[in-house]
Amino acid sequence: MTPAPPPTVPPGGPDLDLAARAAEADLPTGAAKTALVRSMFDTIAPRYDLVNRLMTFGLDVRWRKQSARALGLPAGSVVLDLACGTGDFLTILDVAGLRPFGMDLSWGMLAANRTGAPLAQVDGAALPLVDGAVDGITCGYALRNFTGLAQVFAEFGRVVRPGGRLALLEVAEPDQGLLRLGDRVWFRHVVPLIGGLLSDRAAYRYLPRSTAYLPPTAELRAMLLTAGFSTVNHRALSGGLSQLITATRQGRP
Ligand SMILES: C[S@@+](CC[C@H](N)C(=O)[O-])C[C@H]1O[C@@H](n2cnc3c(N)ncnc32)[C@H](O)[C@@H]1O
């Protein structure tokens, strides 16, 4: 059998494509995006967990548990939860016997984090960690929020030890017609309404729109390969309402 050709990265690097997608959807890029994302999460932090549970019917908890299992790391492994927010992933990783710590850009989200795990306010594009410092990284619903996704992935490749693992959880759009329609109506119309009543309307209008920043699966895969990961695996969760990407850091453990 002929091996499949390697996935291609757009000329000029994947982030060029990202900028084009953002411009098309009239979304900010660069420093303006970072400032918007930080202040938005600072604002919605106090009610973030409540709105999350309501808008996913509690399925987000199940998806994080599936992601933690998919890491496949033994008890005692050191795991960075990047963009940890209020700490849902940290709790799940801790219960699974791993040794998690969290980093996030938003002080408001970190202040709402009551997990007891070590935390730091950090931009994922420049992790204050030595090479090969961690056995694994989890990252929930943040890929579309990063300003330079390729730079964040490069940092993942640097700080995950050879043989270490990644589990990245993100929103997705279901393929199946009716589910896709329901998902669109829910996220574009109902979620901004719920978010507006309980938290901040502007933020919950922006969040569904921010999916425009998300590269398609093949591009994400290519970016992770470029960052030094192999066995990149993509899984649709709950009919495609969320997506889970796992990968292994290349090199001899
Ligand atoms: C949708 S929330 C997800 C929080 C948490 N991971 C979860 O699963 O509920 C996205 C998080 O990404 C964080 N974030 C956005 N840009 C970031 C960056 N450049 N570096 C680190 N964290 C960032 C936000 O502050 C926010 O807490």
GROMACS .gro file of C-alpha atoms and ligand atoms in nm:
model
  280
    1MET     CA    1   0.000   0.000   0.000
    2THR     CA    2   0.132   0.349  -0.085
    3PRO     CA    3   0.169   0.564   0.227
    4ALA     CA    4  -0.054   0.873   0.240
    5PRO     CA    5   0.127   1.196   0.146
    6PRO     CA    6   0.215   1.420   0.442
    7PRO     CA    7  -0.044   1.690   0.513
    8THR     CA    8   0.052   2.026   0.371
    9VAL     CA    9   0.089   2.348   0.567
   10PRO     CA   10  -0.028   2.657   0.376
   11PRO     CA   11   0.252   2.868   0.222
   12GLY     CA   12   0.379   3.124   0.472
   13GLY     CA   13   0.282   2.906   0.769
   14PRO     CA   14  -0.053   2.805   0.916
   15ASP     CA   15  -0.105   3.130   1.109
   16LEU     CA   16  -0.132   3.321   0.781
   17ASP     CA   17  -0.440   3.115   0.704
   18LEU     CA   18  -0.569   3.183   1.053
   19ALA     CA   19  -0.541   3.558   0.998
   20ALA     CA   20  -0.734   3.526   0.672
   21ARG     CA   21  -1.014   3.334   0.844
   22ALA     CA   22  -1.031   3.595   1.123
   23ALA     CA   23  -1.045   3.882   0.873
   24GLU     CA   24  -1.325   3.709   0.682
   25ALA     CA   25  -1.528   3.671   1.004
   26ASP     CA   26  -1.444   4.030   1.112
   27LEU     CA   27  -1.262   3.909   1.424
   28PRO     CA   28  -0.953   4.073   1.580
   29THR     CA   29  -0.598   3.936   1.547
   30GLY     CA   30  -0.263   4.000   1.716
   31ALA     CA   31  -0.243   4.213   2.031
   32ALA     CA   32  -0.605   4.326   1.991
   33LYS     CA   33  -0.722   3.965   2.008
   34THR     CA   34  -0.510   3.889   2.317
   35ALA     CA   35  -0.647   4.198   2.496
   36LEU     CA   36  -1.007   4.115   2.404
   37VAL     CA   37  -0.977   3.749   2.511
   38ARG     CA   38  -0.814   3.839   2.842
   39SER     CA   39  -1.072   4.103   2.939
   40MET     CA   40  -1.362   3.888   2.819
   41PHE     CA   41  -1.260   3.592   3.038
   42ASP     CA   42  -1.190   3.825   3.331
   43THR     CA   43  -1.551   3.947   3.296
   44ILE     CA   44  -1.726   3.610   3.260
   45ALA     CA   45  -1.514   3.418   3.514
   46PRO     CA   46  -1.758   3.435   3.811
   47ARG     CA   47  -2.042   3.262   3.619
   48TYR     CA   48  -1.826   3.065   3.371
   49ASP     CA   49  -1.889   2.719   3.523
   50LEU     CA   50  -2.264   2.770   3.556
   51VAL     CA   51  -2.310   2.888   3.195
   52ASN     CA   52  -2.083   2.608   3.070
   53ARG     CA   53  -2.294   2.339   3.238
   54LEU     CA   54  -2.616   2.488   3.105
   55MET     CA   55  -2.496   2.535   2.749
   56THR     CA   56  -2.359   2.180   2.719
   57PHE     CA   57  -2.623   2.008   2.940
   58GLY     CA   58  -2.331   1.896   3.157
   59LEU     CA   59  -2.171   1.705   2.867
   60ASP     CA   60  -1.853   1.914   2.902
   61VAL     CA   61  -1.766   1.721   3.219
   62ARG     CA   62  -1.791   1.390   3.034
   63TRP     CA   63  -1.577   1.525   2.746
   64ARG     CA   64  -1.302   1.638   2.984
   65LYS     CA   65  -1.301   1.295   3.153
   66GLN     CA   66  -1.271   1.126   2.812
   67SER     CA   67  -0.980   1.358   2.728
   68ALA     CA   68  -0.798   1.285   3.055
   69ARG     CA   69  -0.833   0.908   2.990
   70ALA     CA   70  -0.709   0.953   2.633
   71LEU     CA   71  -0.386   1.103   2.764
   72GLY     CA   72  -0.301   0.747   2.870
   73LEU     CA   73  -0.035   0.857   3.118
   74PRO     CA   74   0.046   0.658   3.435
   75ALA     CA   75  -0.038   0.786   3.785
   76GLY     CA   76   0.212   1.040   3.913
   77SER     CA   77   0.274   1.193   3.569
   78VAL     CA   78   0.319   1.571   3.565
   79VAL     CA   79   0.055   1.737   3.346
   80LEU     CA   80   0.020   2.102   3.248
   81ASP     CA   81  -0.338   2.209   3.193
   82LEU     CA   82  -0.290   2.509   2.968
   83ALA     CA   83  -0.572   2.765   2.967
   84CYS     CA   84  -0.695   2.592   3.282
   85GLY     CA   85  -0.961   2.856   3.350
   86THR     CA   86  -1.162   2.776   3.662
   87GLY     CA   87  -0.998   2.434   3.690
   88ASP     CA   88  -1.240   2.164   3.571
   89PHE     CA   89  -0.962   1.971   3.398
   90LEU     CA   90  -0.729   2.008   3.698
   91THR     CA   91  -0.980   1.836   3.928
   92ILE     CA   92  -1.033   1.548   3.685
   93LEU     CA   93  -0.657   1.498   3.635
   94ASP     CA   94  -0.600   1.505   4.011
   95VAL     CA   95  -0.872   1.244   4.075
   96ALA     CA   96  -0.708   1.027   3.804
   97GLY     CA   97  -0.386   1.022   4.012
   98LEU     CA   98  -0.187   1.260   3.789
   99ARG     CA   99   0.005   1.564   3.918
  100PRO     CA  100  -0.154   1.861   3.739
  101PHE     CA  101  -0.074   2.231   3.745
  102GLY     CA  102  -0.250   2.510   3.561
  103MET     CA  103  -0.162   2.813   3.354
  104ASP     CA  104  -0.396   3.074   3.210
  105LEU     CA  105  -0.386   3.422   3.062
  106SER     CA  106  -0.683   3.556   3.258
  107TRP     CA  107  -0.635   3.662   3.619
  108GLY     CA  108  -1.014   3.655   3.667
  109MET     CA  109  -1.035   3.288   3.562
  110LEU     CA  110  -0.741   3.197   3.786
  111ALA     CA  111  -0.902   3.383   4.079
  112ALA     CA  112  -1.217   3.172   4.033
  113ASN     CA  113  -1.004   2.853   4.035
  114ARG     CA  114  -1.049   2.678   4.370
  115THR     CA  115  -0.880   2.348   4.292
  116GLY     CA  116  -0.570   2.391   4.509
  117ALA     CA  117  -0.346   2.298   4.214
  118PRO     CA  118  -0.039   2.518   4.150
  119LEU     CA  119  -0.136   2.800   3.913
  120ALA     CA  120   0.038   3.073   3.715
  121GLN     CA  121  -0.077   3.359   3.492
  122VAL     CA  122   0.096   3.289   3.163
  123ASP     CA  123   0.046   3.338   2.790
  124GLY     CA  124   0.059   2.994   2.624
  125ALA     CA  125   0.282   3.136   2.352
  126ALA     CA  126   0.574   3.162   2.600
  127LEU     CA  127   0.566   2.891   2.865
  128PRO     CA  128   0.802   2.954   3.159
  129LEU     CA  129   0.912   2.589   3.165
  130VAL     CA  130   1.237   2.414   3.075
  131ASP     CA  131   1.253   2.177   2.775
  132GLY     CA  132   1.089   1.840   2.839
  133ALA     CA  133   0.947   1.959   3.176
  134VAL     CA  134   0.613   1.779   3.157
  135ASP     CA  135   0.480   1.432   3.077
  136GLY     CA  136   0.168   1.571   2.917
  137ILE     CA  137  -0.052   1.870   2.840
  138THR     CA  138  -0.428   1.907   2.841
  139CYS     CA  139  -0.599   2.209   2.690
  140GLY     CA  140  -0.976   2.257   2.696
  141TYR     CA  141  -1.169   2.488   2.464
  142ALA     CA  142  -0.883   2.732   2.419
  143LEU     CA  143  -0.724   2.663   2.078
  144ARG     CA  144  -0.947   2.921   1.911
  145ASN     CA  145  -0.860   3.174   2.180
  146PHE     CA  146  -0.484   3.169   2.129
  147THR     CA  147  -0.342   3.455   1.924
  148GLY     CA  148  -0.064   3.250   1.764
  149LEU     CA  149  -0.166   2.885   1.758
  150ALA     CA  150   0.152   2.769   1.578
  151GLN     CA  151   0.364   2.935   1.847
  152VAL     CA  152   0.162   2.765   2.124
  153PHE     CA  153   0.206   2.427   1.952
  154ALA     CA  154   0.581   2.495   1.920
  155GLU     CA  155   0.586   2.552   2.296
  156PHE     CA  156   0.399   2.222   2.347
  157GLY     CA  157   0.668   2.049   2.142
  158ARG     CA  158   0.941   2.207   2.350
  159VAL     CA  159   0.806   2.140   2.701
  160VAL     CA  160   0.656   1.790   2.655
  161ARG     CA  161   0.920   1.519   2.706
  162PRO     CA  162   0.978   1.264   2.429
  163GLY     CA  163   0.700   1.004   2.451
  164GLY     CA  164   0.480   1.251   2.642
  165ARG     CA  165   0.120   1.315   2.544
  166LEU     CA  166  -0.121   1.587   2.441
  167ALA     CA  167  -0.500   1.593   2.477
  168LEU     CA  168  -0.669   1.893   2.318
  169LEU     CA  169  -1.043   1.940   2.354
  170GLU     CA  170  -1.233   2.186   2.137
  171VAL     CA  171  -1.578   2.269   2.010
  172ALA     CA  172  -1.678   2.123   1.674
  173GLU     CA  173  -1.967   2.123   1.428
  174PRO     CA  174  -2.152   1.793   1.387
  175ASP     CA  175  -2.157   1.646   1.033
  176GLN     CA  176  -2.505   1.504   1.059
  177GLY     CA  177  -2.773   1.743   0.920
  178LEU     CA  178  -3.028   1.770   1.199
  179LEU     CA  179  -2.772   1.769   1.481
  180ARG     CA  180  -2.573   2.033   1.290
  181LEU     CA  181  -2.879   2.255   1.253
  182GLY     CA  182  -2.974   2.216   1.621
  183ASP     CA  183  -2.615   2.289   1.727
  184ARG     CA  184  -2.607   2.607   1.514
  185VAL     CA  185  -2.937   2.739   1.649
  186TRP     CA  186  -2.834   2.655   2.006
  187PHE     CA  187  -2.488   2.813   1.993
  188ARG     CA  188  -2.566   3.113   1.775
  189HIS     CA  189  -2.899   3.211   1.927
  190VAL     CA  190  -2.979   3.039   2.258
  191VAL     CA  191  -2.631   3.050   2.418
  192PRO     CA  192  -2.593   3.430   2.372
  193LEU     CA  193  -2.936   3.464   2.533
  194ILE     CA  194  -2.851   3.246   2.835
  195GLY     CA  195  -2.504   3.401   2.860
  196GLY     CA  196  -2.660   3.749   2.843
  197LEU     CA  197  -2.905   3.675   3.121
  198LEU     CA  198  -2.655   3.511   3.355
  199SER     CA  199  -2.326   3.671   3.256
  200ASP     CA  200  -2.216   3.894   2.965
  201ARG     CA  201  -2.408   3.904   2.638
  202ALA     CA  202  -2.121   4.040   2.427
  203ALA     CA  203  -1.890   3.761   2.541
  204TYR     CA  204  -2.143   3.487   2.467
  205ARG     CA  205  -2.207   3.635   2.123
  206TYR     CA  206  -1.835   3.640   2.055
  207LEU     CA  207  -1.763   3.284   2.174
  208PRO     CA  208  -1.970   3.103   1.903
  209ARG     CA  209  -1.826   3.338   1.638
  210SER     CA  210  -1.472   3.262   1.755
  211THR     CA  211  -1.495   2.912   1.603
  212ALA     CA  212  -1.394   3.090   1.280
  213TYR     CA  213  -1.040   3.099   1.423
  214LEU     CA  214  -1.029   2.720   1.443
  215PRO     CA  215  -0.824   2.552   1.169
  216PRO     CA  216  -0.977   2.246   1.002
  217THR     CA  217  -0.866   1.904   1.129
  218ALA     CA  218  -0.608   1.842   0.855
  219GLU     CA  219  -0.444   2.175   0.926
  220LEU     CA  220  -0.436   2.113   1.303
  221ARG     CA  221  -0.277   1.776   1.235
  222ALA     CA  222  -0.013   1.933   1.008
  223MET     CA  223   0.065   2.198   1.270
  224LEU     CA  224   0.114   1.934   1.541
  225LEU     CA  225   0.342   1.728   1.316
  226THR     CA  226   0.546   2.043   1.250
  227ALA     CA  227   0.568   2.100   1.627
  228GLY     CA  228   0.726   1.756   1.676
  229PHE     CA  229   0.429   1.533   1.754
  230SER     CA  230   0.335   1.202   1.592
  231THR     CA  231   0.038   0.962   1.603
  232VAL     CA  232  -0.197   1.259   1.589
  233ASN     CA  233  -0.545   1.123   1.644
  234HIS     CA  234  -0.876   1.304   1.595
  235ARG     CA  235  -1.203   1.191   1.755
  236ALA     CA  236  -1.551   1.340   1.733
  237LEU     CA  237  -1.730   1.334   2.070
  238SER     CA  238  -2.109   1.304   2.114
  239GLY     CA  239  -2.186   1.305   1.742
  240GLY     CA  240  -1.934   1.582   1.671
  241LEU     CA  241  -2.046   1.841   1.930
  242SER     CA  242  -1.686   1.846   2.053
  243GLN     CA  243  -1.356   1.719   1.916
  244LEU     CA  244  -1.063   1.556   2.092
  245ILE     CA  245  -0.714   1.558   1.944
  246THR     CA  246  -0.442   1.346   2.099
  247ALA     CA  247  -0.076   1.321   2.000
  248THR     CA  248   0.256   1.181   2.121
  249ARG     CA  249   0.581   1.379   2.140
  250GLN     CA  250   0.832   1.227   1.901
  251GLY     CA  251   1.165   1.100   2.027
  252ARG     CA  252   1.294   0.822   2.248
  253PRO     CA  253   1.139   0.841   2.600
  254LIG     C1  254  -1.322   2.864   2.706
  254LIG     S1  255  -1.209   2.884   2.838
  254LIG     C2  256  -1.168   2.719   2.879
  254LIG     C3  257  -1.128   2.700   3.024
  254LIG     C4  258  -1.101   2.557   3.065
  254LIG     N1  259  -0.990   2.500   2.994
  254LIG     C5  260  -1.223   2.470   3.046
  254LIG     O1  261  -1.210   2.362   2.988
  254LIG     O2  262  -1.331   2.508   3.094
  254LIG     C6  263  -1.063   2.939   2.752
  254LIG     C7  264  -0.952   2.977   2.846
  254LIG     O3  265  -0.836   3.004   2.766
  254LIG     C8  266  -0.763   3.106   2.833
  254LIG     N2  267  -0.668   3.166   2.737
  254LIG     C9  268  -0.698   3.236   2.627
  254LIG     N3  269  -0.586   3.275   2.564
  254LIG    C10  270  -0.482   3.227   2.636
  254LIG    C11  271  -0.340   3.233   2.620
  254LIG     N4  272  -0.283   3.297   2.518
  254LIG     N5  273  -0.264   3.171   2.713
  254LIG    C12  274  -0.321   3.106   2.817
  254LIG     N6  275  -0.454   3.097   2.836
  254LIG    C13  276  -0.534   3.156   2.747
  254LIG    C14  277  -0.872   3.200   2.880
  254LIG     O4  278  -0.829   3.292   2.975
  254LIG    C15  279  -0.976   3.101   2.931
  254LIG     O5  280  -0.958   3.072   3.066
   0.00000   0.00000   0.00000
